[in-house]
Amino acid sequence: MLAALIKKELLALARDPQGLAALFVMPVIFIVIMSLALKDYYSPPQRSLRYAVDAHDTGKLAQSLMRSWQQQHGAPDALPADWQQQLREGQLKYVLVLQPGLSDELALPSLPTTARIRLLAEPGLDANLFNSLQAELSGTAGELKARTALASTDAPPPPANASMQSLIQPERFGIHGPRPSAVQQNVPAWLVFGMFFVIASLSGLVVEERHSGALSRLRSLGVPRSVQLASKAIPYLGVNAVQAALMLAVGVWLMPRLGGDALSLAGIHWGALLTTLFAIGLAAVGMALALACAVRTHAQAAAIGPIANVLMAAVGGIMVPKFVMPMSMQRLAEWSPMNWGLEALLDVLLRGGNIASTLPHVLRLGGFAVLMFAIALLLFQRPSR
Amino acid sequence: MLAIAHLGHRYPKAPSAALVDVSLQAGRGKVLGLLGPNGAGKTTLISHLAGLLALQHGEIMIDGEPLSAVRAKTPTRIAVAPQEYAFYPMLSVTENLACFAGAGRLQGAKRQERIAACLAFAQLERFADTRAEQLSGGLKRRLNLAIALLPEPELMLFDEPTVGVDPQSRAFVLDAIKTLATQGAAVIYTSHYMEEIEAIADDVVILDQGRVLRAGSLDDLLAQDAMVMTLAADGIAPEALMQLLSRFGTAQALGDRMRLELNAAPAAVLAALDAAGALVRYAEFGRGNLEQLFMSLTHRSLRD
């Protein structure tokens, strides 16, 4: 009995091109577009920005400063006559104006009180990038000033590789996790989104069954409600599994071919990944069943499912990463089941998480799934008249 | 086989009961025609038999055993062919049959045998691989019928199974249902088409506003109108015709015809009309028809 009904669900799904596209193609497109669009967010391009130098100080230390800058940022463009216009239009990303007295200031063994370098950025330059350039310029000038001051003392000259940067060892803390990238963030995000999109597919078919009288016919044949619900849940859990495999494959193999970063699964805890994916699948299918049993018309099915999905994604950190949200919105995000799934996946894929560390999120997803299945069973018992 | 006694049902928050003290019986090898205007309670009655509604008042027995017990043991003893196309439009004819055969616990060779038999019975072999959504209205009705027959039910309920089909398909469906009764099944057939009920029913129950208005064998019900004459005549004014007919019984205008409950011989009526110079255009006597009975019982008022 169950096998025949599962086969029916799979055939119905296979013959619904729009449903298939929503389940498999849409999340892939989101992963590709968002990963490529946000590629620079995780590896800022400050070292390759087009810039020029307007040098009103050509002293030895000003030239030395520019040589240090060029080592990190490449050679500047020749300063065009209309550089201000180009800067305004964004053709030049920034211009360094070295004002008279810069070399003298760098030679003084004291902290400066007057600006001698103007960092002029194009109006649309990302604020983080702008701050990063300012900090880097300040660091480079400071180090040059320190070297000059050291040279005037009896202290031995510093080794060739000595630098203020050696003082700091920056690293993202993780056990064995891969480095963060747009792909590493976007694959789990849009995978969760895609898995929850079973809501739209499933509710449409249930409404169709109810309207056609097929559900009543199954009931009159004595098919238990639990079997009817299971016959829908099992194939859609399978759909979730295929989605997960497809999205991970896109991240690992397709994204590098499209010029993006590759998703790295090296060193991750596979048990934690599979447990998390199963919990997300249960939550998604449970919610899909509950909504499918709640809606009564095709119009409701077509509207409520996608709207619920998009709202949960917007709130849950899928569309906008949670870490860029203000604290109040982050607290709100923690109420979204999509966020529980996303955080558990990020824990596995980015932070080297294992089953124990993902357990709080997995338990929430499991509890949510149980609640949704119970609601579905309750609503399914309503007479269809 | 089926015995319903004093069945009553009221939907939550409904202003009146959908069924009140309904009693009827359906036997093996017979077709019971269930007639009633919209809102009469037919669907509620069928929903009870299909196991979709819980019993509130009265009892429903199958061969002396409560319906609920029968449904719990072998739900497939009773089949419902609903008014809607109760199948999956995106599946082919065979896939639909396989799905509902599986749902009806048919397995292995028996399942294949029943699918083939039902395809043949409904003459759907040529369309076995056609998706249900691509079938014509008549073929969809036949698929609905074929699915209902899969588990070889003993009691079958057909809820307006000929709505929206061409005359050939209607004739086919009626013949098929009559055949099922001939083969020993108990059949309950609801329809708005009186001529269909007259054509296939052995017994008739007329329901209105949840109550049984009339129940009995079709012949007995129609014989009740044996002394009714229906006629239409030209060449005589309506008032004069009414006055003339009133001498032979109670006359009543029914559109362009007159209904006369006779207290005299019909030949006398015809002779009087002839003498008055009227030309009899239509005359019917000796057996009432179901439509007249139904309309007189339900008082012709619109229900929707």
XYZ file of C-alpha atoms in Angstrom:
689
model
C 0.000 0.000 0.000
C 2.687 2.449 1.079
C 4.876 1.599 -1.921
C 2.036 2.261 -4.372
C 1.315 5.638 -2.806
C 5.004 6.601 -2.716
C 5.275 5.698 -6.395
C 2.274 7.926 -7.100
C 3.950 10.865 -5.327
C 7.183 10.388 -7.241
C 5.394 10.132 -10.593
C 3.376 13.255 -9.808
C 6.514 15.147 -8.866
C 8.429 13.916 -11.913
C 5.644 15.249 -14.143
C 5.639 18.689 -12.574
C 8.403 20.629 -14.366
C 7.742 23.835 -12.421
C 7.918 21.963 -9.143
C 11.164 20.269 -10.144
C 12.656 23.583 -11.220
C 11.713 25.164 -7.885
C 13.242 22.269 -5.964
C 16.449 21.689 -7.907
C 17.243 24.456 -10.396
C 16.318 27.504 -8.332
C 18.655 26.755 -5.390
C 21.503 25.965 -7.811
C 20.988 29.297 -9.557
C 20.920 31.087 -6.206
C 24.142 29.386 -5.129
C 25.931 30.301 -8.357
C 24.706 33.893 -8.510
C 25.113 34.722 -4.832
C 28.502 33.031 -4.547
C 29.871 34.907 -7.529
C 28.240 38.172 -6.461
C 29.567 37.950 -2.913
C 32.921 36.481 -3.821
C 34.784 39.699 -2.941
C 32.964 40.082 0.362
C 35.025 37.316 1.911
C 38.305 38.190 0.089
C 38.270 41.974 -0.402
C 40.059 43.213 -3.514
C 41.919 46.104 -1.921
C 45.185 44.832 -3.392
C 43.916 45.091 -6.957
C 42.036 48.384 -6.871
C 42.931 50.906 -9.576
C 44.599 53.930 -7.979
C 46.832 56.901 -8.732
C 49.232 59.064 -6.753
C 49.329 62.845 -6.773
C 52.774 63.486 -5.291
C 53.425 67.049 -4.120
C 56.264 65.733 -1.986
C 58.996 63.843 -3.820
C 61.325 63.560 -0.878
C 63.197 60.355 -0.095
C 60.815 59.141 2.616
C 57.695 59.954 0.569
C 59.131 57.873 -2.280
C 60.026 55.117 0.169
C 56.447 55.124 1.444
C 55.138 54.740 -2.103
C 57.526 51.868 -2.813
C 56.188 50.027 0.249
C 52.610 50.703 -0.849
C 53.303 49.455 -4.371
C 54.683 46.167 -3.033
C 51.226 45.430 -1.653
C 48.978 47.199 -4.131
C 50.803 47.130 -7.450
C 51.945 50.099 -9.482
C 49.613 53.089 -9.607
C 48.104 54.442 -12.801
C 49.731 57.568 -14.173
C 47.819 60.466 -12.689
C 45.379 61.534 -15.406
C 44.643 65.215 -15.938
C 40.976 64.620 -15.138
C 41.663 62.368 -12.143
C 39.066 64.119 -10.015
C 36.407 63.399 -12.635
C 37.558 59.783 -12.945
C 37.526 59.423 -9.182
C 34.025 60.836 -8.973
C 32.841 58.389 -11.634
C 34.550 55.437 -10.002
C 37.022 54.742 -12.794
C 39.786 55.350 -10.288
C 38.994 53.702 -6.960
C 41.232 55.976 -4.906
C 43.971 58.586 -5.188
C 46.749 59.194 -2.693
C 47.670 62.863 -2.453
C 51.105 63.216 -0.870
C 51.189 66.738 0.450
C 54.316 68.875 0.926
C 56.067 68.205 4.214
C 55.276 64.466 4.235
C 58.931 63.397 4.089
C 59.807 65.840 6.853
C 56.970 64.570 8.992
C 58.030 60.932 8.454
C 61.558 61.866 9.526
C 60.463 63.416 12.824
C 60.707 61.172 15.926
C 57.247 62.258 17.092
C 53.632 61.473 16.420
C 52.064 63.617 13.654
C 49.427 66.220 14.386
C 48.749 67.350 10.852
C 47.436 65.361 7.883
C 50.084 64.966 5.169
C 48.462 62.248 3.090
C 44.953 62.549 1.665
C 43.209 59.275 0.859
C 40.507 60.207 -1.669
C 38.161 57.331 -2.494
C 35.440 57.104 -5.099
C 31.960 57.713 -3.637
C 30.788 54.112 -3.979
C 33.756 52.416 -2.330
C 32.666 49.907 0.318
C 33.042 51.367 3.804
C 34.958 48.348 5.085
C 37.334 48.576 2.154
C 37.835 52.291 2.751
C 38.630 51.698 6.419
C 40.959 48.885 5.487
C 42.931 51.122 3.072
C 43.132 53.870 5.698
C 44.409 51.447 8.330
C 46.926 49.926 5.961
C 48.233 53.346 4.895
C 48.519 54.419 8.489
C 50.392 51.212 9.349
C 52.791 51.560 6.428
C 53.548 55.206 7.252
C 53.931 54.364 10.943
C 56.373 51.568 10.223
C 58.429 53.839 7.949
C 58.501 56.474 10.672
C 59.605 53.855 13.199
C 62.376 52.547 10.903
C 63.621 56.108 10.361
C 63.658 56.771 14.090
C 65.424 53.452 14.764
C 68.078 54.250 12.159
C 69.042 57.392 14.066
C 69.818 55.422 17.251
C 72.660 53.081 18.078
C 70.375 50.087 17.925
C 71.377 47.315 15.488
C 69.487 47.410 12.169
C 66.420 45.165 12.119
C 66.484 41.905 10.109
C 65.222 42.066 6.533
C 61.958 40.276 7.313
C 61.209 42.381 10.423
C 57.947 44.287 10.263
C 55.131 45.493 12.494
C 52.948 42.925 10.728
C 55.072 40.173 12.250
C 53.663 41.247 15.592
C 50.217 39.986 14.681
C 49.187 36.509 13.647
C 45.659 36.804 12.225
C 43.620 33.631 11.848
C 40.005 32.508 11.900
C 39.601 30.160 14.757
C 38.418 26.695 13.882
C 39.404 23.131 14.599
C 39.927 21.779 11.128
C 37.428 23.836 9.159
C 38.077 25.218 5.708
C 38.534 28.954 5.202
C 35.338 30.985 4.834
C 34.347 31.954 1.342
C 31.209 33.028 -0.457
C 30.652 29.432 -1.612
C 31.211 28.055 1.864
C 28.522 30.449 3.150
C 26.088 30.311 0.242
C 25.879 26.578 -0.390
C 24.468 25.819 3.066
C 22.235 28.889 2.996
C 20.552 28.154 -0.319
C 20.568 24.433 0.324
C 18.430 25.046 3.414
C 16.202 27.371 1.387
C 15.794 24.781 -1.368
C 15.041 21.984 1.084
C 12.241 24.012 2.642
C 10.828 24.696 -0.821
C 9.165 21.273 -0.724
C 6.390 23.260 0.980
C 5.210 24.706 -2.336
C 5.391 21.409 -4.220
C 3.690 19.285 -1.628
C 0.796 21.564 -0.770
C -0.227 21.914 -4.425
C -0.606 18.165 -4.805
C -2.549 17.757 -1.557
C -5.027 20.462 -2.614
C -5.396 18.715 -5.964
C -6.053 15.408 -4.217
C -8.591 16.947 -1.884
C -10.475 18.741 -4.640
C -10.534 15.785 -6.982
C -11.892 13.488 -4.299
C -8.840 11.229 -4.507
C -8.177 11.734 -0.786
C -11.738 10.730 0.065
C -11.367 7.721 -2.170
C -8.176 6.670 -0.384
C -9.952 7.068 2.950
C -12.906 5.021 1.811
C -10.451 2.328 0.736
C -9.329 2.249 4.350
C -5.877 3.773 3.885
C -4.851 5.018 7.353
C -4.055 8.713 7.606
C -0.617 7.953 8.970
C 0.133 5.898 5.852
C -1.120 8.695 3.623
C 1.138 11.194 5.382
C 4.085 8.787 5.354
C 3.603 8.229 1.644
C 4.181 11.941 1.169
C 6.924 12.421 3.747
C 9.183 9.597 2.556
C 9.551 10.651 -1.105
C 10.069 14.264 -0.130
C 12.780 13.275 2.340
C 14.344 11.560 -0.675
C 13.967 14.781 -2.638
C 15.766 16.603 0.180
C 18.604 14.070 0.040
C 19.009 14.544 -3.716
C 18.916 18.324 -3.262
C 21.667 18.135 -0.650
C 23.877 15.964 -2.863
C 23.276 18.249 -5.843
C 23.993 21.501 -4.009
C 27.164 20.151 -2.398
C 28.306 18.876 -5.817
C 27.641 22.315 -7.311
C 29.797 23.893 -4.620
C 32.615 21.381 -4.931
C 32.790 20.947 -8.713
C 30.773 23.568 -10.580
C 31.704 26.764 -8.737
C 35.471 26.544 -9.415
C 34.705 26.061 -13.114
C 32.641 29.242 -13.066
C 35.474 31.246 -11.504
C 34.274 31.050 -7.935
C 35.842 29.443 -4.913
C 35.345 25.724 -4.435
C 33.362 24.356 -1.534
C 35.726 22.423 0.652
C 34.529 19.345 2.479
C 38.021 18.448 3.655
C 38.176 17.484 7.302
C 34.482 17.976 8.015
C 32.572 15.632 10.296
C 30.432 13.611 7.882
C 28.256 12.155 10.604
C 27.376 15.636 11.801
C 26.685 16.773 8.228
C 24.343 13.851 7.502
C 22.566 14.195 10.849
C 22.056 17.899 10.257
C 20.758 17.356 6.720
C 18.329 14.692 7.947
C 17.043 17.000 10.689
C 16.564 19.844 8.192
C 14.723 17.440 5.883
C 12.399 16.310 8.676
C 11.635 19.911 9.647
C 11.061 20.964 6.036
C 8.835 18.011 5.168
C 6.942 18.299 8.459
C 6.227 21.958 7.826
C 5.291 21.199 4.220
C 2.778 18.592 5.380
C 1.279 20.866 8.031
C 0.809 23.703 5.553
C -0.467 21.323 2.878
C -3.123 20.063 5.263
C -4.026 23.596 6.351
C -4.589 25.168 2.940
C -7.833 24.551 1.117
C -7.433 26.095 -2.332
C -4.850 26.177 -5.105
C -4.550 29.944 -4.630
C -3.689 29.457 -0.952
C -1.204 26.721 -1.808
C 0.459 28.832 -4.482
C 0.774 31.856 -2.202
C 1.289 30.651 1.360
C 4.086 28.153 0.714
C 6.457 30.467 -1.163
C 5.630 33.414 1.107
C 6.382 31.389 4.235
C 9.611 30.205 2.628
C 10.807 33.655 1.630
C 9.912 35.157 5.033
C 11.733 32.415 6.916
C 14.728 32.891 4.611
C 14.726 36.665 5.040
C 14.493 36.400 8.810
C 16.677 33.338 9.153
C 19.917 34.635 7.685
C 19.609 32.962 4.304
C 19.255 36.091 2.195
C 21.190 38.386 4.498
C 23.900 36.719 6.624
C 22.973 36.815 10.269
C 26.306 38.332 11.322
C 25.600 41.558 9.417
C 22.211 41.949 11.117
C 21.736 44.195 14.170
C 21.418 42.344 17.449
C 17.611 42.615 17.577
C 17.300 41.032 14.139
C 19.810 38.339 15.089
C 17.588 37.425 18.024
C 14.607 37.290 15.672
C 16.594 35.090 13.269
C 17.022 32.537 16.020
C 13.289 31.820 15.802
C 13.494 30.708 12.191
C 13.866 26.947 11.600
C 15.870 27.825 8.512
C 18.358 29.583 10.777
C 18.703 26.492 12.971
C 19.508 24.449 9.893
C 21.875 27.065 8.503
C 23.747 27.505 11.773
C 24.152 23.742 12.138
C 25.476 23.454 8.588
C 27.839 26.406 9.036
C 29.025 24.798 12.234
C 29.943 21.664 10.286
C 31.240 23.302 7.112
C 33.024 26.334 8.584
C 33.775 25.737 12.226
C 34.760 22.081 12.189
C 31.676 21.176 14.214
C 30.762 17.631 15.191
C 27.556 15.920 16.284
C 27.806 17.289 19.820
C 28.256 20.879 18.694
C 25.384 20.711 16.192
C 23.093 18.930 18.626
C 21.284 22.034 19.988
C 20.226 23.059 16.486
C 19.472 19.489 15.427
C 17.260 18.982 18.485
C 15.368 22.180 17.732
C 14.808 21.026 14.169
C 13.691 17.616 15.402
C 11.265 19.123 17.899
C 9.890 21.432 15.232
C 9.444 18.441 12.900
C 7.531 16.470 15.553
C 5.259 19.455 16.181
C 4.623 19.939 12.472
C 3.873 16.235 11.884
C 1.417 16.310 14.794
C -0.326 19.380 13.358
C -0.437 17.740 9.939
C -2.028 14.602 11.371
C -4.564 16.679 13.264
C -5.509 18.793 10.250
C -5.565 15.758 7.975
C -8.353 14.299 10.092
C -10.672 17.190 9.330
C -13.488 16.102 7.059
C -12.938 17.317 3.536
C -16.522 18.478 3.106
C -27.230 -6.384 2.364
C -27.338 -2.744 3.480
C -29.856 -1.667 6.067
C -29.959 1.928 7.266
C -32.283 2.683 10.161
C -33.206 6.092 11.565
C -30.000 7.737 10.375
C -29.604 11.354 11.439
C -26.757 13.797 11.021
C -26.158 17.465 11.678
C -22.960 19.258 10.650
C -21.332 21.504 13.247
C -22.908 24.984 13.267
C -25.431 23.987 10.587
C -28.863 25.571 11.143
C -30.686 22.341 10.324
C -29.980 18.630 10.164
C -28.602 17.191 6.931
C -30.327 13.851 7.553
C -33.388 13.135 9.705
C -34.597 9.637 10.510
C -33.502 8.149 7.192
C -34.196 4.442 6.744
C -33.594 2.426 3.594
C -32.362 -0.935 2.400
C -30.278 -2.080 -0.557
C -30.107 -5.704 -1.576
C -27.651 -7.755 -3.598
C -28.400 -7.969 -7.309
C -30.443 -4.755 -7.238
C -29.961 -1.107 -8.055
C -31.304 1.383 -5.545
C -31.914 4.779 -7.127
C -31.378 7.667 -4.759
C -33.148 10.828 -5.873
C -33.156 14.232 -4.331
C -32.665 17.881 -5.194
C -29.484 19.713 -4.228
C -29.122 19.787 -0.461
C -31.405 16.781 -0.001
C -28.723 14.898 1.980
C -27.511 12.476 -0.680
C -23.850 13.407 -0.281
C -24.110 13.169 3.503
C -25.633 9.715 3.171
C -22.894 8.615 0.776
C -20.206 10.094 3.028
C -21.489 7.903 5.863
C -21.291 4.804 3.717
C -17.818 5.777 2.496
C -16.640 6.021 6.087
C -15.981 9.752 5.834
C -18.476 10.773 8.528
C -18.972 9.427 12.014
C -22.377 8.074 12.947
C -24.413 10.457 15.129
C -27.899 8.891 15.201
C -29.353 5.625 13.969
C -27.512 2.634 12.604
C -26.015 1.356 9.386
C -25.726 -2.407 9.096
C -24.031 -4.531 6.466
C -25.330 -8.098 6.532
C -26.349 -7.564 10.139
C -22.994 -6.175 11.224
C -22.363 -2.493 12.024
C -20.803 -0.586 9.136
C -17.914 0.645 11.285
C -16.944 -2.949 12.129
C -17.185 -3.989 8.485
C -15.090 -1.025 7.385
C -12.484 -1.758 10.037
C -12.176 -5.368 8.875
C -12.579 -5.060 5.118
C -13.085 -1.473 3.982
C -13.003 -2.548 0.348
C -16.361 -4.371 0.633
C -17.906 -0.970 -0.024
C -16.752 1.213 -2.914
C -17.651 4.777 -3.762
C -17.423 6.284 -7.232
C -17.693 9.957 -6.337
C -19.128 12.702 -8.462
C -15.669 14.207 -8.982
C -12.920 12.677 -11.071
C -11.348 11.084 -8.026
C -8.000 10.125 -9.512
C -4.668 11.669 -10.381
C -4.751 13.647 -13.636
C -0.979 13.535 -14.100
C -0.884 9.719 -13.945
C -1.812 7.427 -16.811
C -4.896 5.217 -16.693
C -2.823 2.173 -15.699
C -0.802 4.120 -13.146
C -4.005 5.347 -11.532
C -5.389 1.829 -11.389
C -2.103 0.535 -9.946
C -2.088 3.280 -7.310
C -5.630 2.602 -6.108
C -5.143 -1.161 -6.375
C -2.172 -0.802 -4.034
C -4.213 1.427 -1.728
C -6.891 -1.275 -1.712
C -4.294 -3.838 -0.578
C -4.275 -5.786 -3.846
C -0.899 -7.385 -4.444
C 1.063 -9.432 -6.953
C -0.791 -11.428 -9.592
C -4.180 -10.596 -8.119
C -3.411 -6.919 -8.540
C -2.427 -7.338 -12.186
C -5.484 -9.475 -12.803
C -7.848 -6.887 -11.318
C -6.220 -4.000 -13.199
C -6.616 -5.909 -16.464
C -10.204 -6.880 -15.634
C -11.225 -3.339 -14.767
C -9.510 -1.927 -17.840
C -11.492 -4.404 -19.913
C -14.769 -3.808 -18.072
C -14.532 -0.055 -18.648
C -13.172 -0.624 -22.164
C -10.137 1.494 -21.437
C -7.449 -0.826 -22.843
C -6.694 1.518 -25.741
C -6.077 4.346 -23.284
C -4.034 2.373 -20.753
C -0.964 4.579 -21.194
C -2.814 7.858 -21.685
C -2.571 10.385 -18.904
C -5.906 10.841 -17.183
C -5.860 14.609 -17.766
C -5.888 13.948 -21.519
C -9.009 11.753 -21.447
C -12.407 12.992 -22.603
C -15.204 13.472 -20.058
C -16.715 10.104 -20.905
C -13.405 8.286 -20.569
C -12.760 9.977 -17.252
C -16.125 8.692 -16.013
C -15.174 5.217 -17.138
C -11.845 5.470 -15.314
C -13.706 6.594 -12.182
C -15.886 3.514 -12.545
C -12.942 1.181 -13.196
C -11.127 2.383 -10.060
C -14.238 1.773 -7.952
C -14.440 -1.813 -9.180
C -10.810 -2.725 -8.442
C -11.338 -4.379 -5.047
C -14.462 -6.267 -6.211
C -16.766 -4.518 -3.744
C -20.078 -6.009 -2.680
C -21.769 -2.637 -2.255
C -21.123 0.143 -4.745
C -22.202 3.757 -4.588
C -22.267 5.812 -7.749
C -22.750 9.507 -7.173
C -24.034 11.087 -10.384
C -21.658 9.078 -12.541
C -22.885 10.401 -15.880
C -22.564 14.139 -15.363
C -21.062 15.844 -18.385
C -20.710 12.860 -20.690
C -21.995 12.225 -24.204
C -25.029 9.960 -24.766
C -22.907 6.991 -25.858
C -20.747 7.105 -22.751
C -23.840 7.560 -20.600
C -25.429 4.478 -22.121
C -22.193 2.570 -21.577
C -21.944 3.593 -17.924
C -25.600 2.721 -17.262
C -25.224 -0.691 -18.907
C -22.050 -1.352 -16.955
C -23.677 -0.481 -13.643
C -26.717 -2.592 -14.408
C -24.358 -5.452 -15.246
C -22.677 -5.118 -11.867
C -26.023 -5.545 -10.133
C -26.887 -8.473 -12.363
C -23.610 -10.074 -11.317
C -24.700 -9.878 -7.690
C -23.491 -6.568 -6.306
C -25.684 -4.171 -4.373
C -25.686 -0.816 -6.154
C -26.771 2.607 -4.952
C -27.094 5.086 -7.762
C -27.719 8.808 -7.380
C -28.575 11.045 -10.282
C -30.524 14.130 -11.235
C -31.498 12.399 -14.472
C -34.857 10.729 -13.781
C -34.791 8.720 -16.960
C -31.521 7.132 -15.825
C -33.071 6.048 -12.546
C -36.103 4.748 -14.409
C -33.809 2.868 -16.751
C -31.699 1.015 -14.204
C -33.194 1.220 -10.704
C -35.161 -1.583 -9.127
C -35.942 0.419 -6.021
C -36.104 4.163 -5.476
C -35.698 6.423 -2.475
C -36.635 10.089 -2.812
C -34.911 12.345 -0.325
C -35.553 15.995 0.349
C -34.255 18.250 3.105
C -32.710 15.250 4.802
C -35.901 13.171 4.972
C -37.160 10.208 3.003
C -40.237 11.373 1.101
C -40.976 8.154 -0.680
C -39.345 4.723 -0.845
C -40.299 1.561 -2.646
C -39.911 -0.413 -5.822
C -39.860 1.639 -8.977
C -42.933 -0.147 -10.329
C -44.940 0.524 -7.176
C -43.998 4.202 -7.130
C -44.906 4.719 -10.748
C -48.145 2.768 -10.368
C -49.277 5.354 -7.804
C -49.758 7.699 -10.722
C -51.653 5.188 -12.850
C -54.828 7.270 -12.742
C -53.109 10.419 -13.904
C -53.471 11.668 -17.441
C -51.138 14.239 -18.950
C -52.266 15.929 -22.125
C -51.898 18.922 -24.397
C -54.489 20.105 -26.887
C -54.779 22.825 -29.547
C -57.922 24.573 -30.813
C -59.332 25.255 -27.384
C -58.710 28.149 -25.004
C -56.827 27.241 -21.798
C -59.709 28.332 -19.578
C -62.178 26.267 -21.598
C -59.810 23.291 -21.503
C -59.454 23.558 -17.735
C -63.237 23.790 -17.331
C -63.778 20.779 -19.570
C -61.183 18.631 -17.802
C -62.521 19.549 -14.367
C -65.625 17.488 -15.177
C -63.420 14.343 -15.180
C -61.206 14.954 -12.156
C -58.715 17.421 -10.649
C -56.905 19.380 -13.353
C -53.643 21.247 -12.928
C -51.614 23.242 -15.483
C -48.010 22.082 -15.913
C -46.441 24.463 -18.396
C -48.105 23.898 -21.778
C -49.607 20.611 -20.572
C -52.412 19.692 -18.223
C -52.203 17.092 -15.452
C -55.494 15.426 -14.691
C -56.125 13.116 -11.752
C -58.918 11.041 -13.228
C -62.147 9.922 -11.646
C -63.471 8.725 -15.006
C -62.298 6.626 -17.939
C -59.638 8.255 -20.102
C -61.656 7.474 -23.224
C -64.412 9.765 -21.938
C -61.945 12.640 -21.626
C -60.684 12.175 -25.161
C -64.239 11.955 -26.501
C -65.228 15.164 -24.743
C -62.211 16.973 -26.152
C -63.030 15.736 -29.614
C -66.624 16.893 -29.229
C -65.385 20.333 -28.158
C -63.376 20.607 -31.374
C -59.972 20.342 -29.621
C -57.081 18.627 -31.352
C -55.199 16.400 -28.890
C -51.497 16.979 -29.489
C -50.110 14.836 -26.610
C -51.638 12.365 -24.223
C -50.103 9.992 -21.667
C -51.917 7.647 -19.362
C -51.501 4.427 -17.446
C -48.157 4.993 -15.767
C -46.762 8.076 -14.136
C -43.157 9.007 -14.599
C -40.566 9.547 -11.996
C -40.040 13.177 -12.843
C -43.708 13.976 -12.211
C -43.610 12.121 -8.921
C -40.351 13.779 -7.911
C -41.555 17.253 -8.812
C -44.859 16.820 -7.053
C -43.130 15.522 -3.920
C -40.477 18.241 -3.838
C -42.978 20.968 -4.813
C -40.901 22.288 -7.733
C -39.215 24.984 -5.621
C -35.623 25.910 -6.418
C -33.114 24.680 -3.836
C -29.971 26.673 -4.669
